[in-house]
Backbone as JSON Lines, residues from 0, in Angstrom:
{"i":0,"aa":"M","n":[49.57,13.46,-47.75],"ca":[50.4,13.64,-46.55],"c":[49.7,13.07,-45.32]}
{"i":1,"aa":"T","n":[48.39,13.29,-45.26],"ca":[47.63,12.77,-44.14],"c":[47.62,11.25,-44.14]}
{"i":2,"aa":"T","n":[47.55,10.67,-45.36],"ca":[47.55,9.21,-45.47],"c":[48.86,8.62,-44.99]}
{"i":3,"aa":"V","n":[49.98,9.28,-45.31],"ca":[51.29,8.8,-44.87],"c":[51.4,8.85,-43.36]}
{"i":4,"aa":"N","n":[50.92,9.93,-42.76],"ca":[50.98,10.05,-41.3],"c":[50.12,9.0,-40.63]}
{"i":5,"aa":"D","n":[48.93,8.73,-41.2],"ca":[48.05,7.71,-40.63],"c":[48.69,6.33,-40.71]}
{"i":6,"aa":"N","n":[49.33,6.04,-41.86],"ca":[50.0,4.74,-42.01],"c":[51.16,4.6,-41.03]}
{"i":7,"aa":"S","n":[51.9,5.69,-40.82],"ca":[53.02,5.65,-39.88],"c":[52.54,5.42,-38.46]}
{"i":8,"aa":"S","n":[51.45,6.1,-38.09],"ca":[50.91,5.92,-36.74],"c":[50.41,4.5,-36.54]}
{"i":9,"aa":"E","n":[49.76,3.95,-37.57],"ca":[49.26,2.58,-37.47],"c":[50.4,1.58,-37.35]}
{"i":10,"aa":"Y","n":[51.5,1.84,-38.11],"ca":[52.66,0.95,-38.05],"c":[53.31,0.99,-36.67]}
{"i":11,"aa":"I","n":[53.43,2.2,-36.09],"ca":[54.02,2.33,-34.76],"c":[53.16,1.63,-33.71]}
{"i":12,"aa":"T","n":[51.83,1.78,-33.86],"ca":[50.92,1.13,-32.91],"c":[51.02,-0.39,-32.99]}
{"i":13,"aa":"N","n":[51.07,-0.92,-34.22],"ca":[51.19,-2.37,-34.39],"c":[52.52,-2.88,-33.86]}
{"i":14,"aa":"S","n":[53.59,-2.1,-34.08],"ca":[54.9,-2.52,-33.58],"c":[54.93,-2.55,-32.06]}
{"i":15,"aa":"S","n":[54.3,-1.54,-31.45],"ca":[54.26,-1.49,-29.98],"c":[53.45,-2.66,-29.42]}
{"i":16,"aa":"S","n":[52.34,-2.98,-30.1],"ca":[51.51,-4.1,-29.64],"c":[52.26,-5.42,-29.78]}
{"i":17,"aa":"S","n":[52.99,-5.59,-30.9],"ca":[53.76,-6.82,-31.1],"c":[54.88,-6.94,-30.06]}
{"i":18,"aa":"S","n":[55.54,-5.82,-29.77],"ca":[56.62,-5.85,-28.77],"c":[56.08,-6.18,-27.38]}
{"i":19,"aa":"A","n":[54.94,-5.58,-27.02],"ca":[54.34,-5.87,-25.72],"c":[53.89,-7.32,-25.63]}
{"i":20,"aa":"G","n":[53.32,-7.84,-26.73],"ca":[52.9,-9.24,-26.74],"c":[54.07,-10.18,-26.62]}
{"i":21,"aa":"L","n":[55.2,-9.85,-27.28],"ca":[56.39,-10.7,-27.19],"c":[56.97,-10.69,-25.77]}
{"i":22,"aa":"K","n":[56.99,-9.52,-25.14],"ca":[57.48,-9.44,-23.77],"c":[56.6,-10.25,-22.81]}
{"i":23,"aa":"S","n":[55.29,-10.17,-23.02],"ca":[54.39,-10.95,-22.17],"c":[54.59,-12.44,-22.35]}
{"i":24,"aa":"L","n":[54.8,-12.86,-23.61],"ca":[55.04,-14.28,-23.88],"c":[56.34,-14.75,-23.23]}
{"i":25,"aa":"I","n":[57.39,-13.95,-23.34],"ca":[58.67,-14.32,-22.72],"c":[58.53,-14.4,-21.2]}
{"i":26,"aa":"T","n":[57.78,-13.45,-20.62],"ca":[57.56,-13.47,-19.17],"c":[56.83,-14.73,-18.73]}
{"i":27,"aa":"V","n":[55.81,-15.12,-19.48],"ca":[55.05,-16.33,-19.15],"c":[55.94,-17.56,-19.25]}
{"i":28,"aa":"I","n":[56.76,-17.63,-20.3],"ca":[57.65,-18.78,-20.49],"c":[58.66,-18.87,-19.34]}
{"i":29,"aa":"I","n":[59.23,-17.72,-18.95],"ca":[60.19,-17.71,-17.84],"c":[59.54,-18.16,-16.55]}
{"i":30,"aa":"L","n":[58.32,-17.68,-16.28],"ca":[57.62,-18.07,-15.06],"c":[57.3,-19.56,-15.05]}
{"i":31,"aa":"I","n":[56.91,-20.1,-16.2],"ca":[56.64,-21.54,-16.28],"c":[57.92,-22.34,-16.0]}
{"i":32,"aa":"C","n":[59.04,-21.9,-16.57],"ca":[60.31,-22.59,-16.33],"c":[60.72,-22.5,-14.86]}
{"i":33,"aa":"V","n":[60.49,-21.34,-14.25],"ca":[60.83,-21.18,-12.83],"c":[59.98,-22.1,-11.97]}
{"i":34,"aa":"C","n":[58.69,-22.17,-12.25],"ca":[57.8,-23.04,-11.46],"c":[58.19,-24.51,-11.63]}
{"i":35,"aa":"I","n":[58.5,-24.91,-12.86],"ca":[58.88,-26.3,-13.11],"c":[60.2,-26.63,-12.4]}
{"i":36,"aa":"S","n":[61.17,-25.71,-12.48],"ca":[62.45,-25.96,-11.81],"c":[62.28,-26.02,-10.3]}
{"i":37,"aa":"G","n":[61.43,-25.14,-9.74],"ca":[61.16,-25.2,-8.3],"c":[60.49,-26.49,-7.89]}
{"i":38,"aa":"F","n":[59.62,-27.01,-8.75],"ca":[58.93,-28.26,-8.46],"c":[59.87,-29.46,-8.56]}
{"i":39,"aa":"I","n":[60.63,-29.52,-9.65],"ca":[61.5,-30.68,-9.89],"c":[62.63,-30.74,-8.87]}
{"i":40,"aa":"S","n":[63.17,-29.58,-8.49],"ca":[64.3,-29.58,-7.56],"c":[63.94,-30.11,-6.18]}
{"i":41,"aa":"R","n":[62.66,-30.27,-5.89],"ca":[62.22,-30.76,-4.59],"c":[61.77,-32.22,-4.63]}
{"i":42,"aa":"L","n":[62.04,-32.9,-5.73],"ca":[61.62,-34.29,-5.88],"c":[62.75,-35.29,-5.67]}
{"i":43,"aa":"F","n":[63.91,-34.82,-5.2],"ca":[65.07,-35.73,-5.12],"c":[64.81,-36.88,-4.15]}
{"i":44,"aa":"S","n":[64.07,-36.63,-3.07],"ca":[63.81,-37.71,-2.1],"c":[62.92,-38.79,-2.71]}
{"i":45,"aa":"I","n":[61.99,-38.39,-3.56],"ca":[61.13,-39.38,-4.23],"c":[61.91,-40.15,-5.27]}
{"i":46,"aa":"I","n":[62.74,-39.45,-6.02],"ca":[63.53,-40.11,-7.07],"c":[64.53,-41.08,-6.45]}
{"i":47,"aa":"R","n":[65.13,-40.68,-5.33],"ca":[66.14,-41.53,-4.72],"c":[65.52,-42.67,-3.92]}
{"i":48,"aa":"F","n":[64.42,-42.41,-3.25],"ca":[63.79,-43.44,-2.43],"c":[62.42,-43.8,-3.0]}
{"i":49,"aa":"E","n":[61.36,-43.26,-2.42],"ca":[60.0,-43.5,-2.91],"c":[59.09,-42.42,-2.36]}
{"i":50,"aa":"S","n":[57.81,-42.5,-2.69],"ca":[56.84,-41.5,-2.26],"c":[56.43,-41.79,-0.81]}
{"i":51,"aa":"V","n":[57.12,-41.14,0.14],"ca":[56.86,-41.37,1.55],"c":[56.84,-40.03,2.28]}
{"i":52,"aa":"I","n":[56.24,-40.04,3.48],"ca":[56.24,-38.89,4.36],"c":[57.47,-38.95,5.26]}
{"i":53,"aa":"H","n":[58.16,-37.82,5.41],"ca":[59.4,-37.77,6.19],"c":[59.16,-37.11,7.55]}
{"i":54,"aa":"E","n":[59.93,-37.51,8.53],"ca":[60.02,-36.88,9.85],"c":[58.74,-37.07,10.67]}
{"i":55,"aa":"F","n":[58.8,-36.61,11.93],"ca":[57.74,-36.89,12.89],"c":[56.52,-35.98,12.7]}
{"i":56,"aa":"D","n":[56.73,-34.68,12.66],"ca":[55.6,-33.75,12.51],"c":[54.85,-33.97,11.21]}
{"i":57,"aa":"P","n":[55.53,-34.11,10.07],"ca":[54.79,-34.42,8.84],"c":[53.99,-35.72,8.93]}
{"i":58,"aa":"W","n":[54.54,-36.71,9.63],"ca":[53.8,-37.96,9.76],"c":[52.55,-37.78,10.6]}
{"i":59,"aa":"F","n":[52.63,-36.99,11.67],"ca":[51.44,-36.71,12.47],"c":[50.41,-35.94,11.65]}
{"i":60,"aa":"N","n":[50.88,-34.96,10.87],"ca":[49.95,-34.21,10.02],"c":[49.28,-35.12,9.0]}
{"i":61,"aa":"Y","n":[50.03,-36.08,8.49],"ca":[49.46,-37.03,7.53],"c":[48.4,-37.9,8.2]}
{"i":62,"aa":"R","n":[48.69,-38.4,9.41],"ca":[47.7,-39.19,10.13],"c":[46.43,-38.38,10.4]}
{"i":63,"aa":"S","n":[46.6,-37.12,10.74],"ca":[45.45,-36.27,10.99],"c":[44.63,-36.05,9.72]}
{"i":64,"aa":"T","n":[45.33,-35.89,8.59],"ca":[44.63,-35.7,7.32],"c":[43.85,-36.95,6.94]}
{"i":65,"aa":"V","n":[44.46,-38.11,7.12],"ca":[43.77,-39.37,6.82],"c":[42.53,-39.52,7.69]}
{"i":66,"aa":"Y","n":[42.66,-39.19,8.97],"ca":[41.5,-39.29,9.87],"c":[40.39,-38.34,9.43]}
{"i":67,"aa":"M","n":[40.76,-37.12,9.02],"ca":[39.75,-36.15,8.61],"c":[39.03,-36.58,7.35]}
{"i":68,"aa":"T","n":[39.78,-37.1,6.37],"ca":[39.15,-37.53,5.12],"c":[38.27,-38.77,5.32]}
{"i":69,"aa":"D","n":[38.62,-39.61,6.29],"ca":[37.83,-40.82,6.54],"c":[36.61,-40.57,7.42]}
{"i":70,"aa":"N","n":[36.72,-39.63,8.36],"ca":[35.67,-39.45,9.37],"c":[34.96,-38.11,9.3]}
{"i":71,"aa":"G","n":[35.45,-37.19,8.49],"ca":[34.8,-35.89,8.38],"c":[35.45,-34.83,9.25]}
{"i":72,"aa":"F","n":[35.17,-33.57,8.91],"ca":[35.82,-32.47,9.61],"c":[35.31,-32.31,11.04]}
{"i":73,"aa":"Y","n":[34.04,-32.56,11.27],"ca":[33.48,-32.41,12.62],"c":[34.12,-33.42,13.59]}
{"i":74,"aa":"N","n":[34.22,-34.66,13.16],"ca":[34.86,-35.67,14.0],"c":[36.35,-35.38,14.19]}
{"i":75,"aa":"F","n":[36.95,-34.76,13.19],"ca":[38.36,-34.39,13.31],"c":[38.55,-33.34,14.41]}
{"i":76,"aa":"L","n":[37.64,-32.38,14.49],"ca":[37.75,-31.35,15.52],"c":[37.59,-31.93,16.92]}
{"i":77,"aa":"N","n":[36.86,-33.03,17.04],"ca":[36.63,-33.65,18.35],"c":[37.44,-34.93,18.55]}
{"i":78,"aa":"W","n":[38.47,-35.1,17.76],"ca":[39.26,-36.33,17.81],"c":[40.27,-36.27,18.95]}
{"i":79,"aa":"F","n":[40.25,-37.29,19.79],"ca":[41.27,-37.47,20.84],"c":[42.21,-38.57,20.37]}
{"i":80,"aa":"D","n":[43.44,-38.19,20.07],"ca":[44.44,-39.14,19.56],"c":[45.24,-39.71,20.73]}
{"i":81,"aa":"D","n":[45.01,-40.97,21.03],"ca":[45.72,-41.6,22.16],"c":[47.11,-42.06,21.78]}
{"i":82,"aa":"L","n":[47.49,-41.93,20.5],"ca":[48.83,-42.32,20.09],"c":[49.8,-41.14,20.09]}
{"i":83,"aa":"A","n":[49.28,-39.92,20.14],"ca":[50.13,-38.73,20.2],"c":[50.34,-38.32,21.65]}
{"i":84,"aa":"W","n":[51.53,-37.77,21.93],"ca":[51.9,-37.36,23.28],"c":[51.66,-38.5,24.28]}
{"i":85,"aa":"Y","n":[52.0,-39.69,23.85],"ca":[51.78,-40.89,24.68],"c":[52.56,-40.77,26.0]}
{"i":86,"aa":"P","n":[52.0,-41.15,27.13],"ca":[50.69,-41.81,27.33],"c":[49.53,-40.85,27.6]}
{"i":87,"aa":"L","n":[49.77,-39.54,27.52],"ca":[48.71,-38.58,27.86],"c":[47.64,-38.49,26.78]}
{"i":88,"aa":"G","n":[48.05,-38.6,25.52],"ca":[47.11,-38.4,24.43],"c":[46.99,-36.92,24.08]}
{"i":89,"aa":"R","n":[46.22,-36.63,23.05],"ca":[46.13,-35.25,22.57],"c":[44.77,-34.99,21.93]}
{"i":90,"aa":"I","n":[44.16,-33.88,22.28],"ca":[42.94,-33.43,21.61],"c":[43.37,-32.7,20.33]}
{"i":91,"aa":"V","n":[43.28,-33.36,19.21],"ca":[43.88,-32.87,17.98],"c":[43.17,-31.62,17.49]}
{"i":92,"aa":"G","n":[41.83,-31.64,17.49],"ca":[41.09,-30.53,16.89],"c":[41.38,-29.18,17.49]}
{"i":93,"aa":"G","n":[41.69,-29.13,18.77],"ca":[41.95,-27.86,19.43],"c":[43.4,-27.5,19.57]}
{"i":94,"aa":"T","n":[44.3,-28.32,19.06],"ca":[45.74,-28.07,19.25],"c":[46.52,-28.04,17.95]}
{"i":95,"aa":"V","n":[45.87,-28.05,16.81],"ca":[46.58,-28.0,15.54],"c":[46.03,-26.85,14.71]}
{"i":96,"aa":"F","n":[46.82,-26.45,13.69],"ca":[46.35,-25.52,12.67],"c":[45.77,-26.36,11.54]}
{"i":97,"aa":"P","n":[44.46,-26.37,11.37],"ca":[43.86,-27.33,10.42],"c":[43.94,-26.92,8.96]}
{"i":98,"aa":"G","n":[44.58,-25.79,8.66],"ca":[44.63,-25.34,7.27],"c":[45.3,-26.34,6.34]}
{"i":99,"aa":"L","n":[46.38,-26.95,6.8],"ca":[47.1,-27.93,5.98],"c":[46.22,-29.13,5.69]}
{"i":100,"aa":"M","n":[45.55,-29.65,6.71],"ca":[44.7,-30.82,6.53],"c":[43.49,-30.5,5.65]}
{"i":101,"aa":"V","n":[42.9,-29.34,5.87],"ca":[41.73,-28.95,5.08],"c":[42.09,-28.78,3.61]}
{"i":102,"aa":"T","n":[43.26,-28.19,3.34],"ca":[43.7,-28.02,1.96],"c":[43.88,-29.36,1.26]}
{"i":103,"aa":"S","n":[44.58,-30.27,1.9],"ca":[44.78,-31.6,1.31],"c":[43.46,-32.33,1.15]}
{"i":104,"aa":"G","n":[42.59,-32.23,2.17],"ca":[41.29,-32.88,2.07],"c":[40.44,-32.31,0.95]}
{"i":105,"aa":"A","n":[40.51,-30.99,0.74],"ca":[39.75,-30.37,-0.34],"c":[40.25,-30.82,-1.7]}
{"i":106,"aa":"I","n":[41.57,-30.93,-1.85],"ca":[42.13,-31.42,-3.12],"c":[41.72,-32.87,-3.36]}
{"i":107,"aa":"H","n":[41.78,-33.68,-2.31],"ca":[41.37,-35.08,-2.43],"c":[39.89,-35.18,-2.79]}
{"i":108,"aa":"W","n":[39.06,-34.35,-2.19],"ca":[37.63,-34.34,-2.5],"c":[37.38,-33.91,-3.94]}
{"i":109,"aa":"F","n":[38.16,-32.93,-4.43],"ca":[38.0,-32.46,-5.81],"c":[38.3,-33.58,-6.8]}
{"i":110,"aa":"F","n":[39.41,-34.29,-6.6],"ca":[39.73,-35.4,-7.49],"c":[38.69,-36.5,-7.4]}
{"i":111,"aa":"Y","n":[38.15,-36.71,-6.22],"ca":[37.1,-37.72,-6.05],"c":[35.84,-37.32,-6.82]}
{"i":112,"aa":"M","n":[35.5,-36.04,-6.82],"ca":[34.3,-35.57,-7.51],"c":[34.42,-35.69,-9.02]}
{"i":113,"aa":"I","n":[35.61,-35.55,-9.57],"ca":[35.8,-35.69,-11.02],"c":[36.23,-37.11,-11.39]}
{"i":114,"aa":"N","n":[36.06,-38.03,-10.43],"ca":[36.26,-39.46,-10.67],"c":[37.71,-39.79,-11.04]}
{"i":115,"aa":"I","n":[38.64,-39.18,-10.32],"ca":[40.06,-39.51,-10.48],"c":[40.54,-40.09,-9.15]}
{"i":116,"aa":"P","n":[40.7,-41.39,-9.06],"ca":[41.13,-41.99,-7.78],"c":[42.59,-41.68,-7.49]}
{"i":117,"aa":"I","n":[42.84,-41.08,-6.36],"ca":[44.21,-40.77,-5.95],"c":[44.28,-40.89,-4.43]}
{"i":118,"aa":"H","n":[45.33,-41.5,-3.95],"ca":[45.48,-41.7,-2.51],"c":[45.85,-40.38,-1.84]}
{"i":119,"aa":"I","n":[45.33,-40.19,-0.65],"ca":[45.59,-38.95,0.08],"c":[47.08,-38.78,0.37]}
{"i":120,"aa":"R","n":[47.81,-39.9,0.46],"ca":[49.25,-39.8,0.72],"c":[49.98,-39.09,-0.41]}
{"i":121,"aa":"E","n":[49.59,-39.37,-1.65],"ca":[50.25,-38.73,-2.78],"c":[50.01,-37.23,-2.77]}
{"i":122,"aa":"I","n":[48.82,-36.82,-2.37],"ca":[48.54,-35.39,-2.27],"c":[49.41,-34.76,-1.2]}
{"i":123,"aa":"C","n":[49.53,-35.42,-0.07],"ca":[50.35,-34.89,1.02],"c":[51.82,-34.83,0.64]}
{"i":124,"aa":"V","n":[52.3,-35.8,-0.11],"ca":[53.71,-35.84,-0.49],"c":[54.04,-34.73,-1.48]}
{"i":125,"aa":"F","n":[53.17,-34.52,-2.47],"ca":[53.47,-33.58,-3.54],"c":[52.95,-32.17,-3.27]}
{"i":126,"aa":"L","n":[52.32,-31.96,-2.14],"ca":[51.74,-30.64,-1.87],"c":[52.82,-29.57,-1.72]}
{"i":127,"aa":"A","n":[53.91,-29.89,-1.04],"ca":[54.98,-28.91,-0.82],"c":[55.64,-28.47,-2.12]}
{"i":128,"aa":"P","n":[56.05,-29.39,-3.03],"ca":[56.61,-28.93,-4.3],"c":[55.64,-28.11,-5.13]}
{"i":129,"aa":"I","n":[54.36,-28.47,-5.11],"ca":[53.36,-27.7,-5.87],"c":[53.24,-26.29,-5.29]}
{"i":130,"aa":"F","n":[53.17,-26.19,-3.98],"ca":[53.09,-24.87,-3.35],"c":[54.35,-24.05,-3.59]}
{"i":131,"aa":"S","n":[55.49,-24.72,-3.77],"ca":[56.72,-23.99,-4.05],"c":[56.63,-23.27,-5.39]}
{"i":132,"aa":"G","n":[56.07,-23.95,-6.39],"ca":[55.86,-23.28,-7.68],"c":[54.89,-22.13,-7.57]}
{"i":133,"aa":"L","n":[53.81,-22.31,-6.81],"ca":[52.85,-21.23,-6.62],"c":[53.45,-20.08,-5.82]}
{"i":134,"aa":"T","n":[54.36,-20.38,-4.9],"ca":[55.04,-19.33,-4.15],"c":[55.9,-18.48,-5.07]}
{"i":135,"aa":"A","n":[56.53,-19.11,-6.05],"ca":[57.32,-18.35,-7.03],"c":[56.43,-17.37,-7.79]}
{"i":136,"aa":"L","n":[55.24,-17.81,-8.18],"ca":[54.3,-16.92,-8.87],"c":[53.86,-15.78,-7.96]}
{"i":137,"aa":"A","n":[53.55,-16.11,-6.7],"ca":[53.13,-15.07,-5.76],"c":[54.26,-14.07,-5.51]}
{"i":138,"aa":"T","n":[55.5,-14.55,-5.45],"ca":[56.64,-13.66,-5.26],"c":[56.81,-12.74,-6.45]}
{"i":139,"aa":"Y","n":[56.59,-13.26,-7.65],"ca":[56.66,-12.42,-8.85],"c":[55.62,-11.31,-8.8]}
{"i":140,"aa":"L","n":[54.39,-11.65,-8.45],"ca":[53.33,-10.65,-8.4],"c":[53.61,-9.59,-7.33]}
{"i":141,"aa":"L","n":[54.13,-10.03,-6.18],"ca":[54.43,-9.07,-5.11],"c":[55.56,-8.14,-5.51]}
{"i":142,"aa":"T","n":[56.66,-8.7,-6.04],"ca":[57.81,-7.87,-6.41],"c":[57.48,-6.96,-7.59]}
{"i":143,"aa":"K","n":[56.62,-7.42,-8.48],"ca":[56.2,-6.57,-9.6],"c":[55.46,-5.34,-9.1]}
{"i":144,"aa":"E","n":[54.64,-5.51,-8.07],"ca":[53.93,-4.37,-7.51],"c":[54.89,-3.42,-6.79]}
{"i":145,"aa":"L","n":[55.93,-3.98,-6.15],"ca":[56.85,-3.15,-5.39],"c":[57.89,-2.47,-6.27]}
{"i":146,"aa":"W","n":[58.34,-3.17,-7.35],"ca":[59.45,-2.63,-8.12],"c":[59.16,-2.69,-9.62]}
{"i":147,"aa":"S","n":[59.37,-3.84,-10.26],"ca":[59.17,-3.95,-11.71],"c":[59.0,-5.42,-12.08]}
{"i":148,"aa":"K","n":[58.65,-5.67,-13.34],"ca":[58.48,-7.04,-13.81],"c":[59.81,-7.79,-13.83]}
{"i":149,"aa":"R","n":[60.88,-7.12,-14.22],"ca":[62.2,-7.77,-14.23],"c":[62.61,-8.19,-12.83]}
{"i":150,"aa":"A","n":[62.42,-7.29,-11.88],"ca":[62.74,-7.65,-10.5],"c":[61.86,-8.8,-10.01]}
{"i":151,"aa":"G","n":[60.6,-8.83,-10.47],"ca":[59.72,-9.93,-10.1],"c":[60.21,-11.27,-10.62]}
{"i":152,"aa":"L","n":[60.73,-11.27,-11.85],"ca":[61.25,-12.51,-12.42],"c":[62.48,-12.99,-11.65]}
{"i":153,"aa":"F","n":[63.38,-12.06,-11.3],"ca":[64.55,-12.45,-10.51],"c":[64.14,-12.98,-9.14]}
{"i":154,"aa":"A","n":[63.18,-12.3,-8.5],"ca":[62.74,-12.75,-7.18],"c":[62.09,-14.13,-7.24]}
{"i":155,"aa":"A","n":[61.29,-14.37,-8.28],"ca":[60.66,-15.68,-8.44],"c":[61.7,-16.77,-8.64]}
{"i":156,"aa":"A","n":[62.72,-16.47,-9.45],"ca":[63.77,-17.46,-9.69],"c":[64.56,-17.75,-8.41]}
{"i":157,"aa":"F","n":[64.83,-16.71,-7.63],"ca":[65.6,-16.91,-6.4],"c":[64.81,-17.7,-5.36]}
{"i":158,"aa":"I","n":[63.53,-17.38,-5.19],"ca":[62.74,-18.1,-4.18],"c":[62.52,-19.55,-4.58]}
{"i":159,"aa":"A","n":[62.54,-19.83,-5.88],"ca":[62.33,-21.2,-6.33],"c":[63.49,-22.11,-5.97]}
{"i":160,"aa":"I","n":[64.71,-21.53,-5.87],"ca":[65.89,-22.35,-5.6],"c":[66.57,-21.96,-4.29]}
{"i":161,"aa":"A","n":[65.93,-21.14,-3.48],"ca":[66.54,-20.72,-2.21],"c":[66.74,-21.92,-1.29]}
{"i":162,"aa":"P","n":[67.96,-22.16,-0.82],"ca":[68.21,-23.36,0.01],"c":[67.39,-23.38,1.29]}
{"i":163,"aa":"G","n":[67.23,-22.22,1.94],"ca":[66.48,-22.19,3.18],"c":[65.03,-22.58,3.0]}
{"i":164,"aa":"Y","n":[64.45,-22.17,1.88],"ca":[63.06,-22.54,1.61],"c":[62.95,-23.95,1.06]}
{"i":165,"aa":"S","n":[63.92,-24.35,0.25],"ca":[63.89,-25.7,-0.33],"c":[63.97,-26.78,0.74]}
{"i":166,"aa":"S","n":[64.75,-26.53,1.79],"ca":[64.91,-27.54,2.83],"c":[63.62,-27.78,3.6]}
{"i":167,"aa":"R","n":[62.69,-26.83,3.59],"ca":[61.44,-26.98,4.31],"c":[60.27,-27.3,3.39]}
{"i":168,"aa":"S","n":[60.53,-27.5,2.11],"ca":[59.43,-27.74,1.17],"c":[59.73,-28.87,0.19]}
{"i":169,"aa":"V","n":[60.58,-29.81,0.59],"ca":[60.85,-30.96,-0.27],"c":[59.64,-31.89,-0.26]}
{"i":170,"aa":"A","n":[59.57,-32.73,-1.25],"ca":[58.46,-33.68,-1.33],"c":[58.49,-34.62,-0.14]}
{"i":171,"aa":"G","n":[57.36,-34.77,0.51],"ca":[57.26,-35.6,1.69],"c":[57.38,-34.83,2.99]}
{"i":172,"aa":"S","n":[57.79,-33.56,2.92],"ca":[57.86,-32.73,4.12],"c":[56.51,-32.04,4.3]}
{"i":173,"aa":"Y","n":[55.59,-32.78,4.84],"ca":[54.19,-32.35,4.93],"c":[53.98,-31.59,6.23]}
{"i":174,"aa":"D","n":[54.39,-30.31,6.21],"ca":[54.31,-29.49,7.42],"c":[53.77,-28.1,7.06]}
{"i":175,"aa":"N","n":[53.57,-27.29,8.08],"ca":[52.9,-26.0,7.88],"c":[53.74,-25.01,7.08]}
{"i":176,"aa":"E","n":[55.06,-25.16,7.09],"ca":[55.9,-24.2,6.39],"c":[55.63,-24.17,4.89]}
{"i":177,"aa":"E","n":[55.15,-25.27,4.34],"ca":[54.99,-25.35,2.89],"c":[53.91,-24.42,2.36]}
{"i":178,"aa":"Y","n":[52.89,-24.14,3.17],"ca":[51.85,-23.24,2.67],"c":[51.89,-21.88,3.36]}
{"i":179,"aa":"L","n":[52.68,-21.73,4.42],"ca":[52.78,-20.43,5.07],"c":[53.47,-19.41,4.18]}
{"i":180,"aa":"S","n":[54.47,-19.84,3.39],"ca":[55.2,-18.91,2.54],"c":[54.3,-18.29,1.49]}
{"i":181,"aa":"I","n":[53.54,-19.13,0.78],"ca":[52.65,-18.59,-0.24],"c":[51.52,-17.77,0.4]}
{"i":182,"aa":"T","n":[51.08,-18.17,1.58],"ca":[50.01,-17.42,2.26],"c":[50.5,-16.03,2.66]}
{"i":183,"aa":"K","n":[51.67,-15.95,3.26],"ca":[52.2,-14.65,3.67],"c":[52.49,-13.76,2.47]}
{"i":184,"aa":"T","n":[53.02,-14.35,1.39],"ca":[53.31,-13.56,0.2],"c":[52.03,-13.01,-0.42]}
{"i":185,"aa":"N","n":[51.01,-13.84,-0.5],"ca":[49.74,-13.38,-1.05],"c":[49.1,-12.31,-0.17]}
{"i":186,"aa":"I","n":[49.21,-12.46,1.14],"ca":[48.65,-11.45,2.04],"c":[49.33,-10.1,1.83]}
{"i":187,"aa":"N","n":[50.65,-10.11,1.69],"ca":[51.37,-8.86,1.44],"c":[50.96,-8.24,0.11]}
{"i":188,"aa":"D","n":[50.79,-9.08,-0.91],"ca":[50.36,-8.58,-2.21],"c":[48.96,-7.96,-2.12]}
{"i":189,"aa":"Y","n":[48.06,-8.64,-1.42],"ca":[46.7,-8.11,-1.26],"c":[46.7,-6.8,-0.46]}
{"i":190,"aa":"E","n":[47.57,-6.71,0.54],"ca":[47.64,-5.47,1.32],"c":[48.07,-4.29,0.44]}
{"i":191,"aa":"I","n":[49.05,-4.54,-0.43],"ca":[49.5,-3.48,-1.33],"c":[48.39,-3.06,-2.28]}
{"i":192,"aa":"K","n":[47.68,-4.05,-2.85],"ca":[46.6,-3.73,-3.77],"c":[45.47,-2.99,-3.05]}
{"i":193,"aa":"I","n":[45.18,-3.37,-1.82],"ca":[44.14,-2.67,-1.07],"c":[44.56,-1.23,-0.78]}
{"i":194,"aa":"C","n":[45.82,-1.03,-0.41],"ca":[46.3,0.33,-0.17],"c":[46.24,1.17,-1.44]}
{"i":195,"aa":"Q","n":[46.6,0.58,-2.59],"ca":[46.51,1.3,-3.85],"c":[45.06,1.65,-4.17]}
{"i":196,"aa":"W","n":[44.16,0.69,-3.93],"ca":[42.74,0.94,-4.2],"c":[42.19,2.04,-3.29]}
{"i":197,"aa":"V","n":[42.57,2.01,-2.02],"ca":[42.11,3.04,-1.08],"c":[42.66,4.4,-1.48]}
{"i":198,"aa":"E","n":[43.92,4.43,-1.92],"ca":[44.51,5.7,-2.34],"c":[43.79,6.27,-3.55]}
{"i":199,"aa":"K","n":[43.49,5.41,-4.53],"ca":[42.77,5.88,-5.71],"c":[41.35,6.32,-5.35]}
{"i":200,"aa":"T","n":[40.7,5.57,-4.47],"ca":[39.34,5.92,-4.06],"c":[39.31,7.26,-3.33]}
{"i":201,"aa":"N","n":[40.26,7.46,-2.42],"ca":[40.31,8.74,-1.7],"c":[40.6,9.89,-2.64]}
{"i":202,"aa":"K","n":[41.46,9.65,-3.63],"ca":[41.77,10.7,-4.59],"c":[40.54,11.06,-5.41]}
{"i":203,"aa":"M","n":[39.78,10.05,-5.82],"ca":[38.55,10.32,-6.57],"c":[37.54,11.07,-5.72]}
{"i":204,"aa":"L","n":[37.43,10.7,-4.44],"ca":[36.48,11.39,-3.56],"c":[36.89,12.84,-3.34]}
{"i":205,"aa":"F","n":[38.2,13.07,-3.17],"ca":[38.66,14.44,-2.98],"c":[38.46,15.26,-4.26]}
{"i":206,"aa":"D","n":[38.66,14.62,-5.43],"ca":[38.43,15.33,-6.69],"c":[36.96,15.72,-6.84]}
{"i":207,"aa":"I","n":[36.08,14.79,-6.41],"ca":[34.64,15.1,-6.5],"c":[34.28,16.24,-5.54]}
């Protein structure tokens, strides 16, 4: 009788493990499909035309990134651009948010270190679609903490195809909006995790 009960418990445990593994696999597959769809849906300008930077602000950001990669970050901070705000000119280092340029420059430096030649323009063009896929993942993690895994999957799918976000993150739209979304989402996720950690820590201290 004891042997039968042990076998039944082992079978139930194995079934639960298999079911949890299958759910995790399905979740990963759905997230991969969501990221790919979010990336591909933002490539229409490249498919229709070519790999170019669009609009005025993205073009200025691209020029700033090229200057930083060619001359270094210190010279970038002290760069006076006489072509911007013509005829007054502009002190670029003190009037821009350098996070976008630093991110692109770091990616370009990484590819250079592993001996993969890639033009900085291609990084700037494809940065927004790549960040869109990462934003979907960040949205999933945030919504999973707030509600459930299913809600996280729905939220990731919606943010990947949201028209308001897609219009500001198409390929070639090299502007600050493309990385602000993932940054704000990650910050909210980290705040929730920190609050949970503080709550658990305080509970442990009170128990002690």
